[in-house]
Coordinates of C-alpha atoms in Angstrom, one line a residue:
Chain A
M1 CA 20.1 -68.9 -9.8
T2 CA 20.8 -66.9 -6.5
T3 CA 20.1 -70.0 -4.5
F4 CA 22.5 -72.0 -6.6
Y5 CA 25.3 -69.4 -6.3
I6 CA 24.9 -69.3 -2.5
L7 CA 25.3 -73.1 -2.4
V8 CA 28.4 -72.9 -4.6
G9 CA 29.8 -70.0 -2.5
Y10 CA 29.2 -72.0 0.7
L11 CA 31.0 -75.1 -0.7
A12 CA 33.9 -72.8 -1.9
L13 CA 34.1 -71.5 1.7
L14 CA 34.6 -75.0 3.0
I15 CA 37.4 -75.6 0.5
G16 CA 39.0 -72.3 1.7
L17 CA 38.6 -73.5 5.3
G18 CA 40.4 -76.8 4.4
L19 CA 43.3 -74.9 2.9
L20 CA 43.5 -72.6 5.9
S21 CA 43.5 -75.4 8.4
S22 CA 46.3 -77.2 6.5
R23 CA 48.5 -74.2 7.2
F24 CA 48.3 -75.1 10.9
F25 CA 49.2 -78.7 10.2
K26 CA 52.4 -79.7 12.2
G27 CA 53.3 -82.6 10.0
T28 CA 52.9 -85.3 12.6
S29 CA 50.4 -88.2 12.4
S30 CA 49.2 -87.3 15.9
D31 CA 48.3 -83.8 14.6
Y32 CA 46.6 -85.2 11.5
F33 CA 44.6 -87.8 13.4
V34 CA 43.8 -86.1 16.8
V35 CA 44.8 -82.5 16.4
S36 CA 47.7 -83.0 18.9
R37 CA 45.0 -83.4 21.6
S38 CA 44.6 -79.6 21.8
V39 CA 40.9 -78.9 21.2
G40 CA 39.1 -76.7 23.8
S41 CA 35.6 -76.6 25.1
F42 CA 33.8 -74.7 22.4
L43 CA 35.4 -76.5 19.4
L44 CA 34.8 -79.8 21.1
L45 CA 31.1 -79.1 21.7
M46 CA 30.6 -77.9 18.1
S47 CA 32.6 -80.7 16.5
I48 CA 30.9 -83.4 18.6
F49 CA 27.4 -81.9 18.1
G50 CA 28.0 -81.4 14.3
T51 CA 29.2 -85.0 14.1
T52 CA 26.2 -86.5 15.8
M53 CA 23.7 -84.4 13.9
T54 CA 23.5 -85.9 10.5
G55 CA 21.3 -85.7 7.4
F56 CA 19.1 -88.1 9.5
A57 CA 18.6 -85.3 12.0
I58 CA 17.6 -82.6 9.5
V59 CA 16.0 -84.3 6.5
G60 CA 15.0 -87.6 8.2
S61 CA 13.4 -86.0 11.3
T62 CA 11.2 -83.8 9.1
A63 CA 10.3 -86.8 7.0
K64 CA 9.6 -89.0 10.0
A65 CA 7.4 -86.3 11.7
Y66 CA 5.5 -86.0 8.4
T67 CA 4.7 -89.8 8.6
T68 CA 4.7 -90.5 12.3
G69 CA 4.0 -87.1 14.1
V70 CA 5.3 -85.3 17.1
G71 CA 6.3 -88.4 19.0
V72 CA 9.4 -88.6 16.8
Y73 CA 11.0 -85.9 19.0
G74 CA 10.6 -88.1 22.1
L75 CA 11.8 -91.2 20.3
M76 CA 15.1 -89.6 19.1
A77 CA 15.8 -86.1 20.3
S78 CA 14.9 -86.1 24.0
W79 CA 16.2 -89.6 24.6
S80 CA 19.4 -88.5 22.8
G81 CA 19.7 -85.4 25.0
L82 CA 19.7 -87.5 28.1
I83 CA 21.6 -90.6 26.9
H84 CA 24.3 -88.9 24.8
S85 CA 25.4 -86.6 27.6
A86 CA 25.5 -89.5 29.9
V87 CA 27.7 -91.4 27.5
F88 CA 30.0 -88.3 27.0
F89 CA 30.3 -88.0 30.8
A90 CA 30.6 -91.6 31.8
V91 CA 32.4 -93.1 28.8
G92 CA 34.0 -90.1 26.9
I93 CA 35.9 -88.6 29.8
R94 CA 37.3 -92.0 30.8
L95 CA 38.4 -92.9 27.3
W96 CA 40.0 -89.5 26.9
A97 CA 42.0 -90.1 30.1
I98 CA 43.1 -93.6 29.0
G99 CA 43.9 -92.3 25.5
K100 CA 46.0 -89.5 26.9
R101 CA 47.9 -91.7 29.3
H102 CA 48.6 -94.4 26.8
G103 CA 48.6 -92.5 23.4
Y104 CA 45.8 -94.3 21.7
L105 CA 44.3 -93.2 18.4
T106 CA 41.6 -95.8 17.8
Q107 CA 39.1 -98.0 19.6
C108 CA 40.8 -101.2 18.4
E109 CA 44.1 -100.2 20.0
F110 CA 42.4 -99.7 23.3
F111 CA 40.4 -102.9 23.2
R112 CA 43.5 -104.9 22.1
D113 CA 45.4 -103.8 25.2
R114 CA 42.5 -103.8 27.6
F115 CA 41.7 -107.4 26.8
E116 CA 45.3 -108.6 25.9
S117 CA 44.0 -109.8 22.6
Q118 CA 45.3 -109.0 19.1
G119 CA 42.4 -111.0 17.6
L120 CA 39.8 -108.8 19.2
G121 CA 41.1 -105.8 17.2
Y122 CA 41.0 -107.8 14.0
L123 CA 37.5 -108.9 14.7
L124 CA 36.2 -105.4 15.6
F125 CA 37.9 -103.5 12.7
P126 CA 35.7 -104.9 9.9
I127 CA 32.6 -104.8 12.0
L128 CA 33.1 -101.1 12.9
V129 CA 33.9 -100.2 9.2
L130 CA 30.8 -102.1 7.9
L131 CA 28.6 -100.3 10.5
V132 CA 30.0 -96.9 9.5
I133 CA 29.3 -97.4 5.8
P134 CA 25.5 -97.4 6.1
Y135 CA 25.8 -94.3 8.3
L136 CA 27.9 -92.7 5.5
L137 CA 25.3 -93.8 3.0
V138 CA 22.6 -91.9 4.8
G139 CA 24.6 -88.7 4.6
V140 CA 25.6 -89.1 0.9
I141 CA 22.1 -90.0 -0.2
A142 CA 20.4 -87.3 2.0
A143 CA 22.7 -84.7 0.4
G144 CA 21.8 -85.7 -3.2
K145 CA 18.1 -86.0 -2.3
F146 CA 18.1 -82.5 -0.7
I147 CA 20.0 -80.7 -3.5
Q148 CA 17.6 -81.9 -6.2
P149 CA 14.4 -80.2 -4.9
T150 CA 16.3 -77.1 -3.6
T151 CA 17.6 -76.5 -7.2
A152 CA 14.4 -77.6 -9.0
G153 CA 13.6 -75.4 -11.9
L154 CA 17.1 -74.0 -12.3
F155 CA 18.4 -76.3 -15.1
P156 CA 15.4 -77.5 -17.1
D157 CA 17.4 -78.2 -20.2
A158 CA 20.3 -80.0 -18.5
F159 CA 18.2 -82.1 -16.1
P160 CA 14.7 -82.6 -17.5
M161 CA 12.2 -84.8 -15.7
P162 CA 9.1 -86.4 -17.4
P163 CA 5.8 -84.8 -16.5
L164 CA 3.6 -86.5 -13.8
P165 CA 0.9 -89.0 -14.9
N166 CA -1.8 -86.3 -14.4
G167 CA 0.1 -84.1 -17.0
Q168 CA 1.4 -81.6 -14.4
P169 CA 5.1 -80.8 -14.6
H170 CA 7.3 -82.8 -12.3
P171 CA 8.1 -80.8 -9.1
L172 CA 11.8 -81.8 -9.4
N173 CA 12.2 -80.9 -13.0
G174 CA 15.5 -79.0 -13.7
G175 CA 17.0 -79.9 -10.3
I176 CA 20.5 -81.1 -10.0
P177 CA 20.1 -84.9 -9.9
P178 CA 21.1 -86.8 -6.8
W179 CA 24.1 -88.6 -8.4
L180 CA 25.7 -85.3 -9.2
G181 CA 24.8 -83.6 -5.9
S182 CA 26.1 -86.5 -3.9
A183 CA 29.3 -86.6 -5.9
V184 CA 30.0 -82.9 -5.3
V185 CA 29.4 -83.2 -1.6
C186 CA 31.8 -86.2 -1.3
F187 CA 34.4 -84.3 -3.2
I188 CA 34.2 -81.2 -1.0
V189 CA 34.4 -83.2 2.2
L190 CA 37.3 -85.3 0.9
F191 CA 39.1 -82.1 0.0
Y192 CA 39.1 -80.5 3.4
V193 CA 39.7 -83.8 5.2
F194 CA 42.7 -84.6 2.9
F195 CA 44.3 -81.2 3.5
G196 CA 43.4 -80.4 7.1
G197 CA 43.0 -83.9 8.7
L198 CA 40.9 -83.9 11.8
R199 CA 41.7 -80.2 12.4
G200 CA 40.1 -79.5 9.1
A201 CA 37.1 -81.6 10.2
V202 CA 36.9 -79.8 13.6
W203 CA 37.0 -76.4 12.1
A204 CA 34.6 -77.2 9.3
N205 CA 32.2 -78.9 11.8
T206 CA 32.2 -75.8 14.0
F207 CA 31.5 -73.5 11.1
Q208 CA 28.9 -75.9 9.7
T209 CA 27.2 -76.4 13.1
I210 CA 26.7 -72.6 13.4
V211 CA 25.4 -72.4 9.8
F212 CA 22.9 -75.2 10.2
M213 CA 21.6 -74.0 13.6
V214 CA 21.2 -70.4 12.4
T215 CA 19.7 -71.2 9.0
G216 CA 17.4 -73.8 10.6
V217 CA 15.9 -71.1 12.8
I218 CA 15.6 -68.7 9.9
A219 CA 13.9 -71.4 7.8
F220 CA 11.5 -72.2 10.6
Y221 CA 10.6 -68.6 10.9
M222 CA 10.0 -68.1 7.2
I223 CA 8.0 -71.3 6.8
S224 CA 5.7 -70.5 9.8
K225 CA 5.3 -66.9 8.6
N226 CA 4.2 -68.1 5.1
L227 CA 1.8 -70.5 6.7
G228 CA 0.1 -67.6 8.5
G229 CA 2.1 -67.8 11.7
L230 CA 2.8 -70.4 14.4
K231 CA -0.8 -70.7 15.6
A232 CA -2.4 -70.9 12.1
A233 CA 0.2 -73.5 11.0
S234 CA -0.5 -75.8 14.0
E235 CA -4.3 -75.3 13.8
S236 CA -4.2 -76.3 10.2
V237 CA -2.8 -79.7 11.4
L238 CA -5.7 -80.2 13.7
A239 CA -8.2 -79.3 11.0
S240 CA -6.7 -81.7 8.4
D241 CA -8.0 -85.3 8.3
F242 CA -4.7 -86.5 7.0
A243 CA -2.5 -84.5 9.4
S244 CA -4.4 -84.3 12.7
A245 CA -3.3 -87.7 14.1
R246 CA 0.3 -86.4 13.9
A247 CA -0.3 -83.9 16.7
S248 CA -0.1 -86.7 19.3
R249 CA 1.4 -90.2 19.6
E250 CA -1.9 -92.1 19.7
G251 CA -2.1 -94.6 16.8
M252 CA 1.4 -93.5 15.6
I253 CA 3.9 -95.0 18.0
G254 CA 3.6 -97.9 20.5
K255 CA 4.4 -97.3 24.2
L256 CA 7.0 -100.0 24.4
E257 CA 8.5 -98.8 21.1
F258 CA 8.7 -95.3 22.5
L259 CA 10.4 -96.7 25.7
S260 CA 12.8 -99.0 23.9
Y261 CA 14.2 -96.2 21.6
C262 CA 16.3 -95.3 24.7
F263 CA 18.8 -98.0 23.5
V264 CA 19.4 -96.4 20.2
P265 CA 21.4 -93.3 21.4
L266 CA 23.8 -95.7 23.3
S267 CA 25.4 -96.1 19.9
V268 CA 27.4 -92.9 20.4
G269 CA 29.5 -94.8 23.0
M270 CA 30.9 -97.0 20.2
F271 CA 31.0 -94.6 17.2
P272 CA 34.6 -94.7 16.1
H273 CA 34.5 -91.1 14.8
L274 CA 33.2 -89.9 18.2
F275 CA 36.0 -91.8 20.0
Q276 CA 38.5 -89.9 17.8
H277 CA 36.8 -86.6 18.6
W278 CA 37.0 -87.4 22.4
L279 CA 40.7 -87.9 22.1
T280 CA 41.2 -84.4 20.6
A281 CA 40.2 -82.8 23.9
K282 CA 42.8 -80.6 25.6
S283 CA 41.6 -81.6 29.1
A284 CA 38.7 -83.3 30.8
K285 CA 37.2 -79.9 31.5
S286 CA 36.8 -79.5 27.8
F287 CA 33.9 -82.0 28.1
K288 CA 31.9 -79.9 30.5
L289 CA 30.3 -77.6 27.9
T290 CA 29.5 -80.5 25.6
V291 CA 27.7 -82.5 28.3
V292 CA 25.5 -79.5 29.3
A293 CA 24.8 -77.9 26.0
H294 CA 24.2 -81.0 23.9
P295 CA 20.5 -81.6 25.0
V296 CA 19.5 -78.0 24.3
F297 CA 21.4 -77.9 21.0
I298 CA 19.5 -81.0 19.9
M299 CA 16.3 -79.3 20.8
I300 CA 17.2 -76.2 18.8
V301 CA 17.7 -78.4 15.7
W302 CA 15.0 -81.0 16.1
L303 CA 12.0 -78.9 17.4
P304 CA 11.7 -76.8 14.2
C305 CA 12.1 -79.9 12.0
I306 CA 9.4 -81.8 13.8
L307 CA 7.0 -78.8 13.6
I308 CA 7.8 -78.4 9.9
G309 CA 7.2 -82.1 9.4
I310 CA 3.6 -82.0 10.9
W311 CA 2.8 -78.7 9.2
A312 CA 3.9 -80.3 5.9
A313 CA 1.4 -83.1 6.5
A314 CA -1.4 -80.5 6.5
Y315 CA 0.1 -78.3 3.8
L316 CA 1.2 -80.9 1.3
G317 CA -1.3 -83.6 2.1
P318 CA -0.5 -87.2 1.1
L319 CA 2.5 -87.6 -1.2
G320 CA 2.0 -88.9 -4.7
E321 CA 3.3 -92.2 -6.1
G322 CA 7.1 -92.4 -6.0
Q323 CA 7.5 -89.2 -3.9
S324 CA 9.6 -89.9 -0.8
P325 CA 8.9 -88.3 2.6
N326 CA 12.6 -87.4 2.6
S327 CA 11.8 -84.7 0.0
V328 CA 9.4 -83.0 2.4
L329 CA 11.8 -80.5 3.9
G330 CA 13.2 -79.5 0.5
R331 CA 9.6 -79.0 -0.8
M332 CA 8.5 -76.9 2.1
V333 CA 11.5 -74.7 1.7
G334 CA 11.1 -74.5 -2.0
Q335 CA 7.4 -73.7 -1.9
L336 CA 7.2 -71.5 1.1
V337 CA 10.5 -69.6 1.4
H338 CA 10.2 -67.5 -1.7
S339 CA 13.4 -65.6 -1.1
P340 CA 16.2 -67.2 -3.2
V341 CA 18.8 -65.9 -0.7
L342 CA 17.1 -67.6 2.2
S343 CA 16.5 -70.7 0.2
G344 CA 20.2 -70.8 -0.6
L345 CA 21.2 -70.2 3.0
V346 CA 18.8 -73.0 4.2
G347 CA 20.1 -75.3 1.6
A348 CA 23.7 -74.6 2.8
G349 CA 22.5 -75.3 6.4
V350 CA 21.2 -78.7 5.5
L351 CA 24.3 -79.6 3.6
A352 CA 26.3 -78.3 6.6
A353 CA 24.5 -80.8 8.9
I354 CA 25.2 -83.6 6.4
M355 CA 28.8 -82.8 5.7
S356 CA 29.7 -82.2 9.4
S357 CA 29.1 -85.9 10.0
L358 CA 30.7 -87.2 6.8
D359 CA 34.0 -85.6 7.4
S360 CA 34.6 -87.2 10.8
Q361 CA 33.4 -90.6 9.5
F362 CA 35.9 -90.3 6.6
M363 CA 38.7 -89.4 8.9
C364 CA 38.0 -92.2 11.4
L365 CA 38.0 -94.9 8.7
G366 CA 41.4 -93.7 7.5
T367 CA 42.8 -93.5 11.0
M368 CA 41.5 -97.0 11.8
F369 CA 42.9 -98.6 8.7
T370 CA 46.3 -97.0 9.1
N371 CA 46.8 -97.7 12.8
D372 CA 44.8 -100.9 13.3
I373 CA 45.8 -102.8 10.2
V374 CA 48.8 -101.3 8.5
V375 CA 50.9 -100.2 11.5
R376 CA 49.8 -103.3 13.4
K377 CA 50.8 -105.6 10.6
F378 CA 54.2 -104.0 9.6
G379 CA 55.2 -102.3 12.9
A380 CA 55.2 -98.7 14.1
D381 CA 58.7 -97.9 12.8
R382 CA 58.1 -99.2 9.3
F383 CA 56.4 -96.0 8.1
S384 CA 57.2 -92.3 8.5
D385 CA 54.4 -90.0 9.7
S386 CA 53.9 -88.6 6.2
Q387 CA 53.6 -92.2 4.8
K388 CA 51.0 -93.0 7.5
I389 CA 49.0 -89.9 6.4
L390 CA 49.3 -91.0 2.8
I391 CA 48.0 -94.5 3.7
A392 CA 45.0 -93.0 5.6
R393 CA 44.1 -90.7 2.6
G394 CA 44.3 -93.7 0.3
F395 CA 41.9 -95.8 2.4
I396 CA 39.5 -92.8 2.8
L397 CA 39.4 -92.4 -1.0
L398 CA 38.7 -96.2 -1.4
V399 CA 35.8 -96.1 1.1
V400 CA 34.3 -92.9 -0.3
G401 CA 34.4 -94.5 -3.8
I402 CA 32.6 -97.6 -2.6
T403 CA 30.1 -95.6 -0.6
Y404 CA 29.3 -93.4 -3.5
L405 CA 28.7 -96.3 -5.8
L406 CA 26.5 -97.9 -3.2
S407 CA 24.6 -94.7 -2.9
L408 CA 23.8 -94.7 -6.6
W409 CA 22.5 -98.2 -6.3
L410 CA 20.4 -97.4 -3.2
M411 CA 19.4 -93.8 -4.0
N412 CA 15.7 -94.6 -4.5
S413 CA 15.4 -97.4 -1.9
A414 CA 12.8 -96.8 0.7
H415 CA 15.1 -98.4 3.3
V416 CA 17.9 -95.8 3.4
F417 CA 16.8 -94.2 6.7
D418 CA 16.0 -97.7 8.1
L419 CA 19.6 -98.5 7.4
G420 CA 20.6 -95.6 9.6
V421 CA 18.6 -96.9 12.5
W422 CA 20.1 -100.4 11.9
C423 CA 23.6 -98.9 11.9
F424 CA 22.8 -97.2 15.3
S425 CA 21.4 -100.5 16.6
G426 CA 24.7 -102.3 15.7
F427 CA 26.8 -99.7 17.5
A428 CA 24.4 -99.7 20.5
G429 CA 24.7 -103.5 20.7
L430 CA 28.5 -103.1 21.2
F431 CA 27.9 -100.6 24.0
P432 CA 28.1 -103.2 26.8
L433 CA 31.6 -104.0 25.6
I434 CA 32.9 -100.4 26.3
V435 CA 31.0 -100.3 29.6
G436 CA 32.5 -103.6 30.7
A437 CA 36.0 -102.5 29.6
L438 CA 35.8 -99.3 31.6
Y439 CA 33.9 -100.2 34.7
W440 CA 34.2 -104.0 35.4
K441 CA 37.6 -105.4 36.1
G442 CA 36.2 -108.9 35.7
T443 CA 35.4 -108.4 32.0
T444 CA 37.5 -111.0 30.0
A445 CA 38.7 -111.3 26.5
A446 CA 36.5 -114.3 26.0
G447 CA 33.5 -112.3 27.3
A448 CA 34.4 -109.5 24.9
F449 CA 34.5 -112.0 21.9
A450 CA 31.2 -113.6 23.0
S451 CA 29.6 -110.2 23.2
V452 CA 30.8 -109.0 19.8
I453 CA 29.9 -112.3 18.1
S454 CA 26.5 -112.4 19.7
V455 CA 25.8 -108.9 18.4
V456 CA 26.8 -109.9 14.9
V457 CA 24.6 -113.0 14.9
V458 CA 21.5 -111.3 16.4
W459 CA 21.9 -108.2 14.3
C460 CA 22.2 -110.2 11.0
V461 CA 19.1 -112.3 11.9
L462 CA 17.0 -109.3 12.8
F463 CA 18.3 -107.2 9.9
Y464 CA 17.4 -110.0 7.5
R465 CA 13.9 -110.2 8.9
D466 CA 13.4 -106.4 8.7
I467 CA 15.1 -105.4 5.5
I468 CA 15.8 -108.4 3.2
A469 CA 13.0 -111.0 3.9
V470 CA 9.8 -110.6 1.9
K471 CA 7.1 -109.5 4.4
P472 CA 3.5 -110.8 4.3
A473 CA 1.1 -108.4 2.5
G474 CA -1.0 -106.3 4.8
G475 CA 1.4 -106.3 7.8
A476 CA 0.5 -103.9 10.6
S477 CA 3.8 -102.1 10.6
D478 CA 6.7 -101.6 8.2
E479 CA 9.1 -101.4 11.2
L480 CA 10.2 -104.6 12.9
L481 CA 9.2 -104.7 16.5
I482 CA 9.8 -107.6 18.9
F483 CA 7.2 -107.8 21.8
G484 CA 6.4 -104.2 20.8
M485 CA 10.0 -103.1 21.3
M486 CA 12.8 -102.0 18.9
P487 CA 15.2 -104.8 17.9
V488 CA 18.0 -102.8 19.5
A489 CA 16.6 -103.7 22.9
I490 CA 17.1 -107.4 22.2
I491 CA 20.6 -106.8 20.7
V492 CA 21.8 -104.9 23.7
A493 CA 20.3 -107.5 26.1
V494 CA 21.9 -110.5 24.3
S495 CA 25.2 -108.6 24.1
T496 CA 25.2 -107.8 27.8
L497 CA 24.2 -111.3 28.8
S498 CA 27.0 -112.9 26.7
L499 CA 29.6 -110.5 28.1
V500 CA 28.7 -111.1 31.7
V501 CA 28.1 -114.9 31.6
V502 CA 31.2 -115.7 29.6
S503 CA 33.4 -113.3 31.6
L504 CA 32.3 -115.0 34.9
F505 CA 33.7 -118.3 33.8
T506 CA 36.9 -117.4 31.9
R507 CA 40.4 -116.2 32.7
K508 CA 40.6 -112.6 34.0
P509 CA 43.1 -110.1 32.6
S510 CA 46.5 -109.8 34.3
D511 CA 46.9 -107.5 37.4
E512 CA 49.3 -105.4 35.3
T513 CA 46.5 -104.7 32.7
I514 CA 44.0 -103.9 35.4
R515 CA 46.4 -101.4 36.9
K516 CA 47.0 -99.9 33.5
F517 CA 43.3 -99.2 32.8
F518 CA 41.7 -98.5 36.2
V519 CA 42.1 -95.4 38.5
Chain B
M1 CA 27.5 -89.8 47.5
N2 CA 27.0 -87.1 44.9
T3 CA 27.4 -89.7 42.2
K4 CA 24.7 -91.8 43.7
I5 CA 22.3 -88.9 43.8
A6 CA 23.2 -88.1 40.2
I7 CA 22.3 -91.7 39.2
A8 CA 19.0 -91.5 41.1
V9 CA 18.0 -88.3 39.4
F10 CA 19.0 -89.8 36.0
V11 CA 16.7 -92.7 36.6
V12 CA 13.9 -90.3 37.6
L13 CA 14.4 -88.4 34.4
A14 CA 14.3 -91.6 32.4
I15 CA 11.0 -92.5 34.0
L16 CA 9.6 -89.0 33.3
H17 CA 10.5 -89.4 29.7
Q18 CA 7.7 -92.0 29.3
D19 CA 4.9 -89.4 29.6
D20 CA 1.9 -91.7 28.9
W21 CA -0.4 -89.0 30.2
N22 CA 0.3 -87.0 27.0
W23 CA -0.2 -89.9 24.7
D24 CA -3.4 -88.8 23.0
N25 CA -3.2 -85.1 24.1
K26 CA -3.6 -82.8 21.1
T27 CA -3.8 -79.6 23.1
L28 CA -1.8 -76.8 21.6
W29 CA 0.3 -75.1 24.2
L30 CA 0.6 -71.3 23.6
G31 CA -1.7 -71.9 20.7
F32 CA 0.9 -73.7 18.5
M33 CA 2.9 -76.3 20.4
P34 CA 1.3 -79.8 20.6
A35 CA 1.4 -80.8 24.3
G36 CA 3.4 -84.0 23.7
L37 CA 6.1 -82.0 21.8
G38 CA 6.2 -79.1 24.3
Y39 CA 6.6 -81.5 27.2
H40 CA 9.6 -83.1 25.6
A41 CA 11.1 -79.7 24.7
L42 CA 10.9 -78.8 28.4
F43 CA 12.4 -82.2 29.2
S44 CA 15.4 -81.4 27.0
I45 CA 16.0 -78.1 28.9
T46 CA 15.6 -79.9 32.3
V47 CA 18.2 -82.5 31.2
S48 CA 20.7 -79.7 30.4
I49 CA 20.2 -78.2 33.9
F50 CA 20.7 -81.7 35.4
W51 CA 24.0 -82.1 33.6
A52 CA 25.1 -78.7 34.7
A53 CA 24.5 -79.8 38.3
V54 CA 26.3 -83.1 37.7
N55 CA 29.3 -81.1 36.4
R56 CA 29.2 -78.9 39.5
F57 CA 28.7 -81.6 42.2
A58 CA 29.8 -84.9 40.8
W59 CA 32.7 -84.1 38.5
P60 CA 35.3 -87.0 38.2
H61 CA 38.3 -85.1 39.6
R62 CA 40.2 -88.4 40.2
I63 CA 40.1 -89.4 36.6
E64 CA 41.2 -86.0 35.4
A65 CA 44.2 -86.1 37.8
W66 CA 45.0 -89.7 36.8
A67 CA 45.1 -88.7 33.1
D68 CA 47.4 -85.7 33.8
E69 CA 49.8 -87.5 36.1
G70 CA 50.5 -90.4 33.8
E71 CA 50.7 -89.0 30.3
G72 CA 52.7 -91.4 28.1
K73 CA 52.8 -94.3 30.6

């Protein structure tokens, strides 16, 4: 029960942090939504890093390394280190400057003014919300899926599982079921976001980022020690028929697939929750630490996860019927870290990574609905600051409710983490729009519409082919590749082409608008 | 000028990411780190050093000043 008590204590700490941050709340909507633009270098780094590292980074990377091997680091982590920092530097700082000059709180506000089009905001709002929801789903489901193996054996009477077909007890018997674990995590995040606003999320992210980085390193040390040390653990991979292929990329990942993953991290340029975090910066210099430290921070989190994933392939062997690779990390911790205290701390670390993304996503949805729909529709003077905050909280509650119900429906779907990649692909497809808006004066409203609509059409067609359409039996790969490349490469190419071609032949924005947005 | 050099180095780093020479290399560096993974861990550290240099030599001072001078415009 020690593990359980540590998890409960950790969640209680977050509630306390939410209450504490609410004491610093100044009562204005600007303070609730962007912390009065007062966040310094360290908090910006930790909150942005915590937001970009999701359940996908911790649970998903271990699972993906278990199935696909060491190449997963190059696919996601090292590309992200290069591209994320480039986006923070080239897009984040400019958007921060524009947001500070003109008082923006959301992406839609910026795009409406930049392209002199109210319609563009109304088109983008539902697209951004619909793309954030699968991202939320990944976090909510990952939380539930991780809590169950971590607490396995603790509550055999309350949460029994039928024995396996071979008569062995189910490895998840007595664990807190995913529906309950996910519900508790949603409640905790809602609590500190409700009371602390984005300040609560920034504080909680900073605390949680420290927790998941430190506990990740501890877990890695404990797992490697119990596998006989680093050398023995890796040598067991080479000695295993099942695991040895995972020590390189040959036969696991295609070369064009590896290359085309560079488009996936472009998604951070259009994440609405990151946009909001950029606006919280006190000055442009606040970005410096984030730009430099982000690649190494990614390495600190991903490298242990990838190694644990390939070691798991040797230690656990092939998983049985109905056992998801997403449970690999929980099982390795459960079976190899025998200290209940460390199991509890590692469990808290994984939950920290998951919740540090959920909070920002919850916040951004509330901010967008309040400012892009309600205030836009009824006028800025129609509502007091406290009413705006109330509206934001109401919308957050609605979205979390819908997401939770969807998570129950999709909890056992094999496609949950594919949904995450598709969500990133959608945001990455919109990336040419932000680049055009910031760097090319000739980008027009018609070009922006063409780009967004082309992304929607191409994304829907490819998503249907990959996730919904029935695939022929015996297909070579379960991942949709086009000419050996990730679909995101096609989406970005079509989006860029639409933006450029249509902009060249349509009416340019006014000189006044150009002066407003360009240095 | 500094910005152009930064862009050129960025392109070189993007090319170096595609380490085809490690594709089927299962050698364990230091006895435990698969070569393809160790290379990309070093790549991550190199990228951090690159961004530190960009901050030092190609920082967008004009944008910073533009934001500060026109707050609330």
